[in-house]
Coordinates of C-alpha atoms in Angstrom, one line a residue:
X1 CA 9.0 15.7 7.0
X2 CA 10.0 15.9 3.2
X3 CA 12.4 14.2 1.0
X4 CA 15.5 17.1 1.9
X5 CA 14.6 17.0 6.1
X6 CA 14.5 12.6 6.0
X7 CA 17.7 12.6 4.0
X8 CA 19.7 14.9 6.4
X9 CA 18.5 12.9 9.2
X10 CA 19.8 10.0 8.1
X11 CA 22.8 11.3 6.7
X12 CA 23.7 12.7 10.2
X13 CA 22.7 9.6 11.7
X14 CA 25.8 7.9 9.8
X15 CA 27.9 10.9 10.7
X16 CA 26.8 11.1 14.2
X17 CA 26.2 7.7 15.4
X18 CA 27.7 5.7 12.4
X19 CA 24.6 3.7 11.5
X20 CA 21.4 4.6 9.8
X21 CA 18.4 5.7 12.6
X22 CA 15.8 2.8 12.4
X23 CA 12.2 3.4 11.5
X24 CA 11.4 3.7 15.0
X25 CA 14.2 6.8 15.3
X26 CA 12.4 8.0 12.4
X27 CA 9.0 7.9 13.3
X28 CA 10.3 10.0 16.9
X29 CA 12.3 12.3 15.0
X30 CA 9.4 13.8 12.9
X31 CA 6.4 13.4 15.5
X32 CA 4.8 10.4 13.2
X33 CA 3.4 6.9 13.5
X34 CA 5.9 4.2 11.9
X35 CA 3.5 3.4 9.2
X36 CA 4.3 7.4 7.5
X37 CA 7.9 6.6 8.7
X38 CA 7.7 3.7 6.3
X39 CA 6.1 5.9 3.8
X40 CA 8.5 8.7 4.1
X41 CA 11.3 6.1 3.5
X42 CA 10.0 4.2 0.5
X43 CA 9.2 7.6 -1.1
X44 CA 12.9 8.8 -0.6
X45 CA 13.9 5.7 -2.0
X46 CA 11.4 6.1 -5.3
X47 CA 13.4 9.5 -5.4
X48 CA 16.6 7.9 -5.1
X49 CA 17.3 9.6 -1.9
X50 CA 18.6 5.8 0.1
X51 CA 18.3 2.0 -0.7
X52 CA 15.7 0.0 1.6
X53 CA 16.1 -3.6 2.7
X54 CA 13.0 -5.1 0.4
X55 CA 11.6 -6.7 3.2
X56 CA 12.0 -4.3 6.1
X57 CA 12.2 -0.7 4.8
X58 CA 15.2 -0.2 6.7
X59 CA 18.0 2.1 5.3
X60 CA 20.6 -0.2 3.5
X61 CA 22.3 2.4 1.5
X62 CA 22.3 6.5 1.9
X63 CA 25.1 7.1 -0.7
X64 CA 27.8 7.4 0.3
X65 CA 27.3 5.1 3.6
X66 CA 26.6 1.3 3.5
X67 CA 24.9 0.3 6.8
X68 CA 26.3 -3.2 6.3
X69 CA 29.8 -4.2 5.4
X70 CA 31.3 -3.8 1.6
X71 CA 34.9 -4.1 0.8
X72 CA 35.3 -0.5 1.8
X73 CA 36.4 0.4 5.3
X74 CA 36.2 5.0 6.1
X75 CA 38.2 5.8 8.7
X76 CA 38.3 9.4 9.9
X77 CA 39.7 10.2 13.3
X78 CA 38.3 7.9 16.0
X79 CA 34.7 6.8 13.4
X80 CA 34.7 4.0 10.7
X81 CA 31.7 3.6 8.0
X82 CA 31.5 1.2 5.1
X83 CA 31.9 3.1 2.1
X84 CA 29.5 1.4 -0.8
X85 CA 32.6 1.8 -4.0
X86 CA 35.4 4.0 -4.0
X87 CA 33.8 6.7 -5.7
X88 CA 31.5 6.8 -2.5
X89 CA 34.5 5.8 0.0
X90 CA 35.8 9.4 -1.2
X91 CA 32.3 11.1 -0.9
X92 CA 32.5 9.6 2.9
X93 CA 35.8 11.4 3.4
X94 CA 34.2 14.9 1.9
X95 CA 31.4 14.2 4.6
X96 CA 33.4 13.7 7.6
X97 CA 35.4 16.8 7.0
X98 CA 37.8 16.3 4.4
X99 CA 40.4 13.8 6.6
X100 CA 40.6 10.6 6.4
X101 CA 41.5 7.1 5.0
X102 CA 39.8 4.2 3.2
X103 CA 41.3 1.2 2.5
X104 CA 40.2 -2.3 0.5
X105 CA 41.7 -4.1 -2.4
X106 CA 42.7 -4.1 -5.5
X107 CA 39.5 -5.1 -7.6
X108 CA 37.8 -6.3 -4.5
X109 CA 40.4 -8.9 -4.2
X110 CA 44.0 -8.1 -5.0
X111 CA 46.4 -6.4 -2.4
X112 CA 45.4 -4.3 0.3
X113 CA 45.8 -0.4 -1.0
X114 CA 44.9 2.5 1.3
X115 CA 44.1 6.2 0.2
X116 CA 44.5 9.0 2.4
X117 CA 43.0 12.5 2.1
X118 CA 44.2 15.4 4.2
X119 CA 42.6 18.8 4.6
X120 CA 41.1 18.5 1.6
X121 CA 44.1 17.3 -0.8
X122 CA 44.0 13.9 -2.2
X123 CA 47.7 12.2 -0.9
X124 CA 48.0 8.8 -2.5
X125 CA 46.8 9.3 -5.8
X126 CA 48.9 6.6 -8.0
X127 CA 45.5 4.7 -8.2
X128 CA 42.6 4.6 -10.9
X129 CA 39.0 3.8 -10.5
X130 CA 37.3 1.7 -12.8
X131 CA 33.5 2.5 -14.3
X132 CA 31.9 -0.3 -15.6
X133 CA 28.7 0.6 -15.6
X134 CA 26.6 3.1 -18.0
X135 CA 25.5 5.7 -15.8
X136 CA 22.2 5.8 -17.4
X137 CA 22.0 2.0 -16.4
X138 CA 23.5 2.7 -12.2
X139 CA 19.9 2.8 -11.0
X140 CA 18.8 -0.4 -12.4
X141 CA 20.9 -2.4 -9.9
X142 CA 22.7 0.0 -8.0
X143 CA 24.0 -2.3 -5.1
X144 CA 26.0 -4.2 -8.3
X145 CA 26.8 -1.0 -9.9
X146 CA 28.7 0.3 -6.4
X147 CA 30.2 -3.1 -5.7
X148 CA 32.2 -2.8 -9.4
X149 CA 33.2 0.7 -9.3
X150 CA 36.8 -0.4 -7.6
X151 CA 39.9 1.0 -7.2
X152 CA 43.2 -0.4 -8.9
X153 CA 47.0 0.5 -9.0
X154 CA 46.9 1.5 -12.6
X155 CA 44.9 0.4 -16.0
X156 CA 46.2 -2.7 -16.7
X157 CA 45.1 -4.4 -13.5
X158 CA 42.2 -3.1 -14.8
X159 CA 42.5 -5.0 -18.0
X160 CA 43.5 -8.4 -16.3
X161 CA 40.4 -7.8 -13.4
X162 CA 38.4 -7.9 -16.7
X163 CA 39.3 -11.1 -18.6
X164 CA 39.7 -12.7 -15.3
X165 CA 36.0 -12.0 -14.2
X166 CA 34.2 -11.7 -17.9
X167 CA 33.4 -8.1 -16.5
X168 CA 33.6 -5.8 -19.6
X169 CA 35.5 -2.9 -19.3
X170 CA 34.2 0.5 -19.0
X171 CA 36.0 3.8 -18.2
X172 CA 39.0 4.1 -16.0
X173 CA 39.8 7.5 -14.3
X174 CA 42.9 8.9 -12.2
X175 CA 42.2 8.7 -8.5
X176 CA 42.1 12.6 -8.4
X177 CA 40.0 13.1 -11.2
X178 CA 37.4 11.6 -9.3
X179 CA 38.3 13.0 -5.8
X180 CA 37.7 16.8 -7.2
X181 CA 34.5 14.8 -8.9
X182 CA 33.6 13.5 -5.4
X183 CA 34.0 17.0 -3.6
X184 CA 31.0 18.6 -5.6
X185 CA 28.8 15.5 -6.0
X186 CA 28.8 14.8 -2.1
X187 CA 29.3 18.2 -0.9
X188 CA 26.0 18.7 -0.2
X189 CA 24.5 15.8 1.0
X190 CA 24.2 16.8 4.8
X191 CA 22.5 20.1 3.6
X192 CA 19.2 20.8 5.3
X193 CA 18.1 22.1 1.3
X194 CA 19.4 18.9 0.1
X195 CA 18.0 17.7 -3.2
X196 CA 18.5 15.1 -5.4
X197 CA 21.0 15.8 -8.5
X198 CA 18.7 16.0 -11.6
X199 CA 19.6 14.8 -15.3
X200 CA 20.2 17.7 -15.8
X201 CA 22.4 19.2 -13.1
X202 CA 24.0 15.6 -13.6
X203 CA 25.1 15.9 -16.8
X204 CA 26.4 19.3 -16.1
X205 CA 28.7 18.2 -13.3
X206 CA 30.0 15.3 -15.8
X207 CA 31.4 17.3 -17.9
X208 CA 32.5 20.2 -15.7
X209 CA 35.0 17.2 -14.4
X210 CA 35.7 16.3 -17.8
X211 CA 33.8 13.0 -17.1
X212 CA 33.0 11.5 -21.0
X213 CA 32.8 9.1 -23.0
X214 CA 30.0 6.5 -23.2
X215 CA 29.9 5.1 -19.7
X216 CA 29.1 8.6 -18.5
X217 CA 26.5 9.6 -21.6
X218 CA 23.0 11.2 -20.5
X219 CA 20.0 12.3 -22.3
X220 CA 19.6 16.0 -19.8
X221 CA 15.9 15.1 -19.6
X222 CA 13.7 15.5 -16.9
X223 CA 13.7 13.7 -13.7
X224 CA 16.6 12.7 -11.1
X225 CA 19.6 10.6 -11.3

């Protein structure tokens, strides 16, 4: 078991069976005892790999998938996941096969909105998605970074989300800007070779998708994002 091999498990567990495989699954899966399950875990975690429950090193979060609800409902065919932001609601779509909807609301609270994808082609794209959040600052909290990366109808609900809820703003981006963002970035996290984007590799897709400006600023150094 490494870092590439755990992560593909549990990503197929959220394709396959819609729910993270406990540590039990885990420890069965790669011939272990649930003590190196636990270590295996906690190590992808350090690597940035999934989120563990602090008190039960049980997956919480394998971006994209949430394995308990957010404001983010998937829905592809017949299966329905919790998508952690909308930025990872997309990435869900990409993973499932490039159909499918996700709905919430409008700053986590506003009117219902729904966004539909369809062999690969963004349909409802009259939407933005806000970025509050330095990138070089997502890791520090990233359950509150994913939970205020939201979708909107258009930049001033964005402004008026803001004064409302003393939330300063940070970078709004056309739906499809971060759909073709959301293609690359999640494209290969069911890969069996699967690694964690570095800085580097980071910074590079950034501004390949003409992601810049502060909130997406990076020193390319060593290490992962």
């Amino acid at each position: 078991m490494n870092h590439s091999s755990l992560h593909q498990f549990i990503i197929n567990s959220f394709l396959d069976s819609l729910r993270p495989p406990t540590l039990d699954e885990v420890a069965a899966r790669f011939g272990i005892d649930q003590g190196a399950a636990r270590r295996g875990l906690r190590a992808l975690a350090d690597y940035h790999g999934v989120v563990l429950h602090p008190k039960s090193d049980q997956v919480w979060i394998s971006h994209p998938f949430s394995a308990t609800p957010t404001t983010y409902v998937v829905t592809c065919d017949h299966r329905k996941w919790w998508g952690n932001c909308a930025w990872c609601s997309l990435g869900v779509i990409q993973l499932a096969g490039g159909t499918g909807t996700f709905t919430t609301r409008s700053g986590a609270i506003g009117d219902e909105l729904s966004v539909s994808v369809k062999d690969g082609q963004l349909l409802d794209k009259d939407f933005v998605i806000h970025f509050p959040v330095p990138m070089t600052q997502a890791w520090d909290s990233v359950v509150y970074t994913c939970s205020v990366q939201l979708l909107f109808r258009d930049e001033a609900e964005v402004d008026e989300w803001c004064t409302a809820r003393g939330i300063a703003k940070g970078d709004v981006r056309p739906i499809q800007q971060v759909w073709d963002f959301a293609k690359e970035w999640y494209g290969r996290h069911a890969n069996a070779d699967w690694e964690k984007w570095s800085l580097q590799e980071s910074v590079t897709l950034f501004q390949r998708h003409r992601l810049d400006g502060p909130i997406w600023q990076m020193d390319a150094g060593a290490g992962r994002f």
